[in-house]
Coordinates of C-alpha atoms and ligand atoms in Angstrom, one line a residue:
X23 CA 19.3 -18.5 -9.2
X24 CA 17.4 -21.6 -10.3
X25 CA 16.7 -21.4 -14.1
X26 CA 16.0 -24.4 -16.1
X27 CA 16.6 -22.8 -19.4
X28 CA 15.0 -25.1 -22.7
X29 CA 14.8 -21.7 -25.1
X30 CA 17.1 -19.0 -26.4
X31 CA 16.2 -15.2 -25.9
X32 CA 16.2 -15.2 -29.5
X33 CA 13.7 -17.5 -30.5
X34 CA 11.9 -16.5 -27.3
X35 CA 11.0 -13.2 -28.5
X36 CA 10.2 -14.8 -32.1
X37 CA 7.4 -17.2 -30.5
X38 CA 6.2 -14.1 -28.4
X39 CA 6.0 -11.7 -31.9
X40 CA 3.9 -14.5 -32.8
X41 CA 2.0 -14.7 -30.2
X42 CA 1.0 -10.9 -29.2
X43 CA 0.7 -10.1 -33.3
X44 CA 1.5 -7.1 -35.0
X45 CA 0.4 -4.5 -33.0
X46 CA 1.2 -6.4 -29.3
X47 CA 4.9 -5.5 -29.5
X48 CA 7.4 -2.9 -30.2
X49 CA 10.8 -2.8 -30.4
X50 CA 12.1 0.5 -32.3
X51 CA 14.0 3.1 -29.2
X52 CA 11.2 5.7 -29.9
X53 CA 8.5 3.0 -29.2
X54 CA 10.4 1.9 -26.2
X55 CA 11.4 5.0 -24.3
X56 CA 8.1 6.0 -22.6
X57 CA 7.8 2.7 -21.2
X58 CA 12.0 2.4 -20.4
X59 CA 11.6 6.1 -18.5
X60 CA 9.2 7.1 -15.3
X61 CA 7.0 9.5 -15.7
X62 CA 9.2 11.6 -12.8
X63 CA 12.2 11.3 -15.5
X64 CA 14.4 10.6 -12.5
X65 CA 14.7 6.7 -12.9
X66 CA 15.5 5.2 -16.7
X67 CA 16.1 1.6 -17.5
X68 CA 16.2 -0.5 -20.8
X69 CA 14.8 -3.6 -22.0
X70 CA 14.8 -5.6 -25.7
X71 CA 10.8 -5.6 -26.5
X72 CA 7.6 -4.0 -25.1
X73 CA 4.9 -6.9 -25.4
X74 CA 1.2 -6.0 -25.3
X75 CA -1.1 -8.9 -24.6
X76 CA -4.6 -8.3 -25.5
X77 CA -5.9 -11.4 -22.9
X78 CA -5.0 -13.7 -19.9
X79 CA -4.7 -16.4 -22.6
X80 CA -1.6 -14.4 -24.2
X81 CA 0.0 -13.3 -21.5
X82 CA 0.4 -16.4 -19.7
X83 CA 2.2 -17.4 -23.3
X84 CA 3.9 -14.6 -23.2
X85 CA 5.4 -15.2 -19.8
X86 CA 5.5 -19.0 -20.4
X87 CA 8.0 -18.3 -23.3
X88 CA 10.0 -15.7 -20.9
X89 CA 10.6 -18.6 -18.1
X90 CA 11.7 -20.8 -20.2
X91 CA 14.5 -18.4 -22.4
X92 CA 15.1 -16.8 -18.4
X93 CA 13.7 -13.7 -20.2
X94 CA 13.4 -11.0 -16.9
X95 CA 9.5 -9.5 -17.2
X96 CA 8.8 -5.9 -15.8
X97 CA 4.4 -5.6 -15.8
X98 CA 3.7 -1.8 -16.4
X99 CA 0.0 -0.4 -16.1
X100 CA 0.0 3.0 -16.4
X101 CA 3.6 4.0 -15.3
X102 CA 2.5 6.6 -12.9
X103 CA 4.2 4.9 -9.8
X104 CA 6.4 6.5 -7.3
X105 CA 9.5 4.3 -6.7
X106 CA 10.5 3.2 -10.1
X107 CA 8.5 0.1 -9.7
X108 CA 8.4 -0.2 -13.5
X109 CA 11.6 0.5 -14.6
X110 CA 12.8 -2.5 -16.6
X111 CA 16.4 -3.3 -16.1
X112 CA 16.5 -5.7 -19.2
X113 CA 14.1 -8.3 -21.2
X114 CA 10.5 -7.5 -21.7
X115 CA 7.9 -4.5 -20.3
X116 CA 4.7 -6.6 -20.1
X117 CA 2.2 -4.1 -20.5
X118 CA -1.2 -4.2 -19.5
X119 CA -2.6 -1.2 -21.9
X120 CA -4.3 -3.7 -24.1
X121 CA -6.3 -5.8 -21.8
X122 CA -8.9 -3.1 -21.0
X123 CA -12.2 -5.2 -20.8
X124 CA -15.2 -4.3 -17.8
X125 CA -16.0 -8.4 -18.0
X126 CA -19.4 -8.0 -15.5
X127 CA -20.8 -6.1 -13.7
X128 CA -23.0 -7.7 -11.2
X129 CA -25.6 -5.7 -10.0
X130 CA -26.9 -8.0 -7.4
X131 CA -23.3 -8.9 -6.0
X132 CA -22.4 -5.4 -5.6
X133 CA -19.4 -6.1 -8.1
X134 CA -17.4 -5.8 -11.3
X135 CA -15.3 -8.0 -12.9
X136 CA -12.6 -5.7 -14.7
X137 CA -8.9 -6.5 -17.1
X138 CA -5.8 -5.4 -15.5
X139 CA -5.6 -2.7 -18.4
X140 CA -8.8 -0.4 -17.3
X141 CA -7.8 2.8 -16.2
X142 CA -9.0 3.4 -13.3
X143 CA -11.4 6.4 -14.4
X144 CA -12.8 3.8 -16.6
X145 CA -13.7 1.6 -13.6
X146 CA -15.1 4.8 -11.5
X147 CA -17.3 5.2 -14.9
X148 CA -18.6 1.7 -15.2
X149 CA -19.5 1.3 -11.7
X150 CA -21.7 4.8 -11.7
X151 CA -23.4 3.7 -14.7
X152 CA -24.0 0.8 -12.8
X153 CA -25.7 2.8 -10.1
X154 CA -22.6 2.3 -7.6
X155 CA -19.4 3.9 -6.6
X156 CA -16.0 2.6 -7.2
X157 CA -14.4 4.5 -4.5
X158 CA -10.3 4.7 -5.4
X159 CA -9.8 8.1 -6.2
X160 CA -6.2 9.5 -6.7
X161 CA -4.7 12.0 -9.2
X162 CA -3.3 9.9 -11.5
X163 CA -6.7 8.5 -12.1
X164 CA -6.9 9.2 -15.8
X165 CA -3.8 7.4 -16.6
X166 CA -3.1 4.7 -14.0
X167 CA -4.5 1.2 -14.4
X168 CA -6.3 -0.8 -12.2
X169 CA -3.7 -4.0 -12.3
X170 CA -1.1 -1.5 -11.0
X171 CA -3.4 -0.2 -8.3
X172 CA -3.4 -3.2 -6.7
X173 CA 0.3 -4.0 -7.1
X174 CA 1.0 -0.9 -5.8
X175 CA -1.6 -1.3 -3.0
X176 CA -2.9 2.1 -3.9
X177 CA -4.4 4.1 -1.0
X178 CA -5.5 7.9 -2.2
X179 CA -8.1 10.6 -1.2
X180 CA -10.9 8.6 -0.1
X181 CA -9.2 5.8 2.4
X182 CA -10.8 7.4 5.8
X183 CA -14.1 6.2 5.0
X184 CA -13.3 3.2 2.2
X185 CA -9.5 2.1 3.0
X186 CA -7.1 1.3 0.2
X187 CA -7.2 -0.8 -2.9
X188 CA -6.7 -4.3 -0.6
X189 CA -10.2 -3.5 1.2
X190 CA -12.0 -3.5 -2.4
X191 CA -10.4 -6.9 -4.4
X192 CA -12.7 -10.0 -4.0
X193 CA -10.6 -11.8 -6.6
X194 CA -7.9 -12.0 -8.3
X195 CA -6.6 -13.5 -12.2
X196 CA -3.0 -13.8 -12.1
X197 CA -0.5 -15.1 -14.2
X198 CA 2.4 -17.1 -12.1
X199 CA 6.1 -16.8 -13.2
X200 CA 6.2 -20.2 -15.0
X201 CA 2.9 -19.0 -17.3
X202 CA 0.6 -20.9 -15.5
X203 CA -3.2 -19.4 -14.5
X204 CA -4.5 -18.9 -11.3
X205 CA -7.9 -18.5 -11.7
X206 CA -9.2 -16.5 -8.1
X207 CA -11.8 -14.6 -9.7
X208 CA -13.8 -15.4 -6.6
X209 CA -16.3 -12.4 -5.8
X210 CA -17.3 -13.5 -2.1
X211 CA -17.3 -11.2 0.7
X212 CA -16.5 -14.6 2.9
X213 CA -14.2 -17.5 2.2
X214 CA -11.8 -19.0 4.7
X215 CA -10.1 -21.4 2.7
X216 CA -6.9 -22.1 3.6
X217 CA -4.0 -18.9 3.3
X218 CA -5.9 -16.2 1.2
X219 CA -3.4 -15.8 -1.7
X220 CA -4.8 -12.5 -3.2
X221 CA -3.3 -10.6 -0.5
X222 CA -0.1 -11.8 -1.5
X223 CA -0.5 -10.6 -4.4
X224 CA -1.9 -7.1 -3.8
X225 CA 1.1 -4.4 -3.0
X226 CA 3.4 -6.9 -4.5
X227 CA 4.2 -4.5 -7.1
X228 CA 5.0 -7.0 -9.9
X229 CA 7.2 -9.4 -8.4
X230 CA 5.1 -12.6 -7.8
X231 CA 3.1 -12.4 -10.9
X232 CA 1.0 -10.5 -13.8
X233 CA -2.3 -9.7 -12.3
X234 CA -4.4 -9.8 -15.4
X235 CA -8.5 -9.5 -14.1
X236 CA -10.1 -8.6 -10.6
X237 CA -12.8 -8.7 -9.2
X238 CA -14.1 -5.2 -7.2
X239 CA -16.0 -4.4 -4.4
X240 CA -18.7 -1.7 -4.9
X241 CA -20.8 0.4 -2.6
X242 CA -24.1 2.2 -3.7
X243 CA -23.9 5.3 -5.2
X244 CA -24.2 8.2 -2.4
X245 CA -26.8 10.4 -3.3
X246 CA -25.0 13.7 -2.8
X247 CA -21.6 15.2 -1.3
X248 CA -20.7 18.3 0.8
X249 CA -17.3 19.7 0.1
X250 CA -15.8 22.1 2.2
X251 CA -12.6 24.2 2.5
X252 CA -11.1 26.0 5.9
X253 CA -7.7 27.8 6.6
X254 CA -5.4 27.3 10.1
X255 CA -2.7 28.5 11.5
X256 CA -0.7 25.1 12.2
X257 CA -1.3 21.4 12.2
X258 CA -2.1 21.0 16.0
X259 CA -5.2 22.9 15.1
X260 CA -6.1 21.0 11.9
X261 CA -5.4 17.7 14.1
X262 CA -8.0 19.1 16.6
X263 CA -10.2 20.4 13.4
X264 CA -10.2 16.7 12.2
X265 CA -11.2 15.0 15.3
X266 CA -14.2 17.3 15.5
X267 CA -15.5 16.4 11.8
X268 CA -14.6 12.5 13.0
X269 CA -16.8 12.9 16.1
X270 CA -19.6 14.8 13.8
X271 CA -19.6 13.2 10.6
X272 CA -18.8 9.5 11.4
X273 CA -19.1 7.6 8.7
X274 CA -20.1 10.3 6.2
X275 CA -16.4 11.8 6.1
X276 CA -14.5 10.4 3.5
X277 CA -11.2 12.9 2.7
X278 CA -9.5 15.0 5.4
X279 CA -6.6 16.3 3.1
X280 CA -4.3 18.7 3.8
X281 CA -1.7 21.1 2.4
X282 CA 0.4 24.3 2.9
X283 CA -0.1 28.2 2.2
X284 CA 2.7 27.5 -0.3
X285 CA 0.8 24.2 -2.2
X286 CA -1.6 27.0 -2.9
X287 CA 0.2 29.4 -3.9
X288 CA 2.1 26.9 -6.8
X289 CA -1.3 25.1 -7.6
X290 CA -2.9 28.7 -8.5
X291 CA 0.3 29.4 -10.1
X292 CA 0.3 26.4 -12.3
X293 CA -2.6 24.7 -12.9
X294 CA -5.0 26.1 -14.8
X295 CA -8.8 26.9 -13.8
X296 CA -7.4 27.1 -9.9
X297 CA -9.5 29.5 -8.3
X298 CA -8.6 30.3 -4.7
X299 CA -11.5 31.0 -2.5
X300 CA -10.1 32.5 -0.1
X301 CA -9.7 36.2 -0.1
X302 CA -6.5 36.1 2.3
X303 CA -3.3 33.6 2.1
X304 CA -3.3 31.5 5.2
X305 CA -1.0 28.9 6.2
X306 CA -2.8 25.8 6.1
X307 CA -5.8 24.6 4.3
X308 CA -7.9 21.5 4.9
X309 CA -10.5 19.9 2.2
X310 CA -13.1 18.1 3.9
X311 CA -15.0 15.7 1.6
X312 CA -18.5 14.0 2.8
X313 CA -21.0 11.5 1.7
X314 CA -24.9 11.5 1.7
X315 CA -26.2 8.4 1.6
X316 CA -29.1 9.9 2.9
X317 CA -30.6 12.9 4.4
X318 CA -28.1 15.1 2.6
X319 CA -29.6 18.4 4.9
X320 CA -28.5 16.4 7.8
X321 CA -24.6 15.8 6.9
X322 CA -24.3 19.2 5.3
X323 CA -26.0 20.4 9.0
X324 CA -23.1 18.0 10.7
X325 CA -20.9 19.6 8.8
X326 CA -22.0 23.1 9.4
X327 CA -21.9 22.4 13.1
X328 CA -18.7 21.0 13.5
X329 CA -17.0 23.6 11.5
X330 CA -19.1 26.4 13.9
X331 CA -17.4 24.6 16.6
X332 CA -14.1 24.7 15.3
X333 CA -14.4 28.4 14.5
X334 CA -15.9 28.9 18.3
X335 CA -12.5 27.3 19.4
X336 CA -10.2 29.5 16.7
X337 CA -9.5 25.9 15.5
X338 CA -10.1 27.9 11.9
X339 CA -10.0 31.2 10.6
X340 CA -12.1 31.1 7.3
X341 CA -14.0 28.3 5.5
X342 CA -16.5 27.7 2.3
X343 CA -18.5 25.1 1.6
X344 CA -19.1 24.3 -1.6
X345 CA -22.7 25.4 -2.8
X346 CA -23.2 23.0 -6.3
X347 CA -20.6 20.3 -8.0
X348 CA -18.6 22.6 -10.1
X349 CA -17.6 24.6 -6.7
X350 CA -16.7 21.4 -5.2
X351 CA -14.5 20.3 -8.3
X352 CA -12.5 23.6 -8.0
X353 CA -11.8 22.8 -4.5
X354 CA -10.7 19.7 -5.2
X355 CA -8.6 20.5 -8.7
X356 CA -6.5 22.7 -6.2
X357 CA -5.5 19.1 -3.7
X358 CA -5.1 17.1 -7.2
X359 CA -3.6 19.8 -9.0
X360 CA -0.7 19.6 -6.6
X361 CA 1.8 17.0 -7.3
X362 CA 1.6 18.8 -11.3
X363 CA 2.5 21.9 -9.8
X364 CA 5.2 21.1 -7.6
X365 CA 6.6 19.7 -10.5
X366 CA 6.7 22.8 -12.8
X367 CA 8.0 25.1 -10.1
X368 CA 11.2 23.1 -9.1
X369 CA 12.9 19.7 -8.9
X370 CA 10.9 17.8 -5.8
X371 CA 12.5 15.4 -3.4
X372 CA 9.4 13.5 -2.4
X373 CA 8.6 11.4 0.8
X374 CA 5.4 9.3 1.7
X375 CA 5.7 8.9 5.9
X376 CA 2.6 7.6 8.0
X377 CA 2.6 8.4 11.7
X378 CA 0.1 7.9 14.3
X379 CA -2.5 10.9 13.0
X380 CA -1.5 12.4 17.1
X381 CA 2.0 12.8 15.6
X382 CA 2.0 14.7 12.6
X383 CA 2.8 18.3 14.0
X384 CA 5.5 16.9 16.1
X385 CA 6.8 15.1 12.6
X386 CA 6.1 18.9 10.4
X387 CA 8.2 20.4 13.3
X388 CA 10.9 18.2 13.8
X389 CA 10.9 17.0 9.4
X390 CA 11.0 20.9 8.4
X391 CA 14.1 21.5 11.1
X392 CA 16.4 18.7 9.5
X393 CA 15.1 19.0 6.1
X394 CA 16.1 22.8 6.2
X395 CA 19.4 21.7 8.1
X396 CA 20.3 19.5 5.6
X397 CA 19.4 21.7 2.6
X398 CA 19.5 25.1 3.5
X399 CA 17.1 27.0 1.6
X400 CA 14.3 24.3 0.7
X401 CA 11.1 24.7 0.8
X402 CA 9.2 22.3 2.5
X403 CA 5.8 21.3 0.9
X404 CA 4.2 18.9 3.7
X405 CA 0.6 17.8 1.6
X406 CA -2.0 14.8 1.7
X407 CA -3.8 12.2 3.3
X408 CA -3.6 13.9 6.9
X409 CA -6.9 11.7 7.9
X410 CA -4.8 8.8 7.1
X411 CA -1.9 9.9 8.9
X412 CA 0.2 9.8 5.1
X413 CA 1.5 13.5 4.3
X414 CA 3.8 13.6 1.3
X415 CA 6.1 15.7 2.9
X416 CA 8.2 17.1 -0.5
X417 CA 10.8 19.2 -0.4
X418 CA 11.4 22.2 -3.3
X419 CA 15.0 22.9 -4.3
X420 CA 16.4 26.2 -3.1
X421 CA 16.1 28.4 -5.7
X422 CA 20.0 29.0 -6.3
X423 CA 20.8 25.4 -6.1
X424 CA 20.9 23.3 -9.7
X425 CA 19.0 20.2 -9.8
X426 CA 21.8 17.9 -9.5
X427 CA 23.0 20.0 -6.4
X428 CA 19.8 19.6 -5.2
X429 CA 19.3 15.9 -5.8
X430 CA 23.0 15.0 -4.1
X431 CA 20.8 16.0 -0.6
X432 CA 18.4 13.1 -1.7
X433 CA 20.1 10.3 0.3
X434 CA 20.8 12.0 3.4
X435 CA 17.5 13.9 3.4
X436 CA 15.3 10.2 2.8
X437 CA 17.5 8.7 6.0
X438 CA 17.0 11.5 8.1
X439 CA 13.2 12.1 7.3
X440 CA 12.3 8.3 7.0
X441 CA 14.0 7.6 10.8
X442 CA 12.2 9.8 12.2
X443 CA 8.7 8.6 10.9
X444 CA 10.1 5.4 11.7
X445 CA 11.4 6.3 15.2
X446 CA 7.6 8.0 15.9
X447 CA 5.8 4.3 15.0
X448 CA 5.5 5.2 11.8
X449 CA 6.6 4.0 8.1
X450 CA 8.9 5.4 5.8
X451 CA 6.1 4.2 2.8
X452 CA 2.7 4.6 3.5
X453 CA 1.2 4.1 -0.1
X454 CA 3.7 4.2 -3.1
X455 CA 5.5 1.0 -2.3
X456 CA 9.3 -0.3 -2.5
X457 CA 9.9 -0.5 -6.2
X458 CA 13.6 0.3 -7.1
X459 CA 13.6 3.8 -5.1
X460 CA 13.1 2.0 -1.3
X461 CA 14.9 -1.1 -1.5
X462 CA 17.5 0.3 0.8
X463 CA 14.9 1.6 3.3
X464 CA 12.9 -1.6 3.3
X465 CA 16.6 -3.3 4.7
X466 CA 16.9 -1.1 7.4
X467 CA 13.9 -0.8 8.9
X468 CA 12.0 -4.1 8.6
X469 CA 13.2 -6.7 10.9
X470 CA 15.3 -9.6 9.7
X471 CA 12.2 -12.1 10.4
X472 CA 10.3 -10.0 8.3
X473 CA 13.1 -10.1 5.3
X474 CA 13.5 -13.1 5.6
X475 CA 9.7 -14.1 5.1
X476 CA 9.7 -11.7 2.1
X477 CA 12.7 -13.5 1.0
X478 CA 10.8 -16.9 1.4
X479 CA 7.8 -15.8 0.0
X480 CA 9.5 -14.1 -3.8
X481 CA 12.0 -17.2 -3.6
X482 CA 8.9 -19.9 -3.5
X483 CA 6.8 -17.9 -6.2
X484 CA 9.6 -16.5 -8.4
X485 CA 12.5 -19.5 -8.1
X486 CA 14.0 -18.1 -11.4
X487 CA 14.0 -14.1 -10.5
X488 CA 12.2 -13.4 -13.4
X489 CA 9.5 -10.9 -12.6
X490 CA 10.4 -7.8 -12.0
X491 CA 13.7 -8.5 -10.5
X492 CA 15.6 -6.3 -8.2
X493 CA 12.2 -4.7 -6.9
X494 CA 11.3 -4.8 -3.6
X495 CA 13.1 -7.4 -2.5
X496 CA 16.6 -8.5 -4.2
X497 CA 17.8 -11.8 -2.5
X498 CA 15.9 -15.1 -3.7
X499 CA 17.7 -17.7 -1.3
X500 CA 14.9 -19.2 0.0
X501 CA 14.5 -21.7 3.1
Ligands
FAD616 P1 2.8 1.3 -12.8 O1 3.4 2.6 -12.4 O2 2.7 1.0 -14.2 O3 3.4 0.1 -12.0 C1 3.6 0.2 -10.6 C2 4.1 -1.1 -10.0 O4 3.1 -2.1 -10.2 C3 5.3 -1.6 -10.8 O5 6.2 -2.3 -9.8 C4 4.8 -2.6 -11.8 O6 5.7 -3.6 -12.1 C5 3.6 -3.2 -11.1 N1 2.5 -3.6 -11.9 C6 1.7 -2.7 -12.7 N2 0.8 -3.4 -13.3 C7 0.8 -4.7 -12.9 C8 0.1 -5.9 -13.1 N3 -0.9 -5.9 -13.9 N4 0.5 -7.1 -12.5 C9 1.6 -7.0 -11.6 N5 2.3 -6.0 -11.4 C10 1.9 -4.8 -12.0 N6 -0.5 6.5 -5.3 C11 -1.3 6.4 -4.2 O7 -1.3 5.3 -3.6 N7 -2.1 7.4 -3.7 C12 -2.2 8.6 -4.4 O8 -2.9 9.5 -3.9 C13 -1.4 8.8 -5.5 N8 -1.5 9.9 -6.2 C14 -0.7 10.1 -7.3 C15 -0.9 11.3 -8.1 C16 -0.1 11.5 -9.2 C17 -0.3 12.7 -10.0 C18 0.7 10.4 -9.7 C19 1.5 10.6 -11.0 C20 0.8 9.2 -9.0 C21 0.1 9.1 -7.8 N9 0.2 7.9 -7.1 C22 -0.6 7.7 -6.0 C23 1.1 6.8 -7.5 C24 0.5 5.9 -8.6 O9 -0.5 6.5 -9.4 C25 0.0 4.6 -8.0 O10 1.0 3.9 -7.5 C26 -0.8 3.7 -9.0 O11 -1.4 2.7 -8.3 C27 0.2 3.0 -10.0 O12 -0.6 2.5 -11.1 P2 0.0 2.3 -12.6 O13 -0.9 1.5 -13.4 O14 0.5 3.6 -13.1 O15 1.3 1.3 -12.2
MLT617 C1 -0.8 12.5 -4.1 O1 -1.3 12.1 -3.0 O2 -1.2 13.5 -4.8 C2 0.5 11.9 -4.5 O3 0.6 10.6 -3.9 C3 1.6 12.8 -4.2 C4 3.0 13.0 -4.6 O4 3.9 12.5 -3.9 O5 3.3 13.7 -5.5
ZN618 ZN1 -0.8 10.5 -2.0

């Protein structure tokens, strides 16, 4: 630890009352607890003052005050992450909820200029009203914010065709752990100058800095989509069912998600306005989502084609395709209704592997056998991002089993389940990140070289351990 310390905590979070105003900070426990506890309730920390800056200029006070009291900063968006990312352990939440400004958009560049604070919906909406398409698209859309997507590195539904969250930033605004600005609110498409510090920045889940503006990527608006549902009886087939759509759609296929007879049986369950469209259970379902940037007859003709194919080869044994906009919503409020669902029908031990796509019904088969071995009675709730080669591959506590019973399974079920991603070429976190929840797992299976870059890297940016610290990466002796 290296902290020069010229402030008490004290007068610290006077100056920074001062600073934020009336309504930038709270401090009574009411106030706090939302932003001390995740939204899986599984993780809860503390910390002495939740600090909304309404602008770059006040939160690079904000955390200028913090480096010099050694006041530990925790940056919240929208708390919707995965690993307990935003957890604070002590000092100050930094939220982002008040720094919600679309700055530009620039029609010509094919980009907006967007505050940390947006929700991402709000970005989706700004960019269609610009005539474009902002193409994240995840469930938590309505509440997550668009600085945390890019700490997280957030990947989603739509990553076949567009990638994740690191192939849209042109430019970043950050605010460095001493306060300072880096202004990188560069929107070019080319620029090799030097190491390209956004990257750094993006999937760095709040431990090198505050992100607080960006600058997006868009691509035109498509003029239409084709949505389309089909059943299987295992994965090897929807693995084949996928390469045929691939071969026929190309660059029009932009979701290959996939889930279990049992995610739709909870999802229907559950969530309401779920309409099955099936008139038989199966045990696998598939969403195919397409674009049309053009002829619209000719990709729903693709689509039509390949899916006759895969029927031809008993690939599939029923499918719809959505016939207007409020069809395709249903089929899609069943995928994105899912991670509610599993919630209200039992405590969820949740994973987020990434094999080679070839892999992943070697991975169900062998994952299902130990997960079932090491809790008897499970259910296992394999869902997601198939085209990406991410499944979330839950599990749902036995029925007779309490939730703490249930939870005492976590550790040995995460070692078992992430080896064996990792021992197929795979990762043991394909999109949710390290946060407090993976520390362990990023140890074990990144090499020392790669730690010890990591370690490099936090320790040159972060000196004092002040953001976010014991995220991601705990040690800070540098070089
Ligand atoms: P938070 O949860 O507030 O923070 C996440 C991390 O980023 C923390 O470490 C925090 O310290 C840091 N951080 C936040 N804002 C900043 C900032 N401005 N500067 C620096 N650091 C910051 N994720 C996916 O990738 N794909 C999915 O498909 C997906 N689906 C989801 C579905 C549901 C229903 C839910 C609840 C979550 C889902 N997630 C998914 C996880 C989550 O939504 C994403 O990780 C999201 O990107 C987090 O954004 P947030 O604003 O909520 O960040
Ligand atoms: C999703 O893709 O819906 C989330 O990332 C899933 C989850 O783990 O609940
Ligand atoms: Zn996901």
């Amino acid at each position: 630890m290296n902290i020069n310390i010229s402030m008490d905590w004290s007068s610290a979070l006077d100056a920074i009352k001062e600073t934020v105003g009336p309504n930038g900070w709270l401090t009574e426990d009411a106030d706090l607890e939302p932003y001390v506890t995740e939204w899986r309730k599984i993780l809860r920390g503390n910390c002495r003052m939740v600090v909304r800056p309404a602008s770059t200029e006040e939160t690079a006070k904000v955390v200028g005050f913090c480096h010099r009291a050694g006041i530990p900063i925790t940056p919240q968006g929208g708390n919707t992450g995965m690993v307990g990312g935003g957890v604070p352990e002590d000092g100050i939440v930094l939220s982002t909820e008040r720094m919600t400004a679309v700055r530009e958009l620039g029609a010509d560049n094919a980009t907006i200029t967007v505050e940390a604070g947006c929700i991402l919906a709000a970005v989706q909406n700004a960019a269609r009203d610009g005539g474009f398409l902002f193409p994240l698209s995840l469930a938590a859309e309505g509440s997550c914010h668009i600085g945390g997507n890019i700490a997280t590195n957030a990947g989603g539904n739509n990553t076949v065709r567009y990638g994740n969250i690191r192939d849209l930033v042109l430019g970043l605004e950050v605010v460095l752990p001493d306060g300072r600005v880096w202004d990188g609110l560069r929107g070019l498409r080319k620029c090799n100058t030097g190491y390209d510090l956004k990257h750094l920045f993006i999937g760095s889940e709040g431990t090198l800095g505050v992100i607080t503006a960006a600058v997006l990527a868009l691509t035109p608006a498509p003029k239409d989509r084709v949505t389309a549902m089909a059943t299987a009886d295992s994965w090897q087939d929807l693995l084949k069912l996928f390469a045929i759509m691939r071969s026929h759609l190309a660059g029009s296929l932009v979701a290959f998600e996939t889930f279990t007879g049992l995610g739709m049986e909870i999802t229907a369950r559950h969530v309401d306005d779920v309409i099955d469209p099936f008139t038989e259970p199966a045990p696998l379902y598939a969403l195919i989502e397409t674009v049309c940037y053009g002829d619209d007859a000719a990709v729903r003709e693709a689509l039509e084609t390949g899916l006759g194919e895969a029927f031809e080869q008993e690939l599939v044994g029923d499918a719809v395709i959505a016939e207007s906009g409020p069809q395709a919503d249903n089929l899609w409020r069943i995928r994105e209704g899912l991670p509610e669902a599993q919630s209200v029908e039992s405590t969820v031990i949740k994973h987020d592997i990434s094999v080679p796509i070839s892999k992943i019904p070697a991975y169900v088969a062998e994952g299902s056998k130990i997960a079932t071995e090491i809790v008897p009675g499970c259910r296992v709730l394999p869902f997601g991002h198939m085209g990406d080669g991410n499944l979330h591959f839950n599990l749902l506590g036995p029925e007779n089993l309490d939730r703490d019973e249930f939870l005492a399974h976590m550790g040995k079920v995460n070692r078992a389940l992430h080896d064996l991603a990792v021992g197929m070429g795979g990762s043991f976190s394909a999109e949710h990140g390290i946060g407090l929840a993976k520390r362990d797992d990023l140890i074990r299976y990144r090499s020392d070289v790669e730690i010890e870059m990591m370690t490099w890297i936090k320790s040159a940016f972060d000196p004092s351990n002040l953001m976010n610290p014991g995220k991601v990466i705990v040690s800070v002796s540098g070089p």
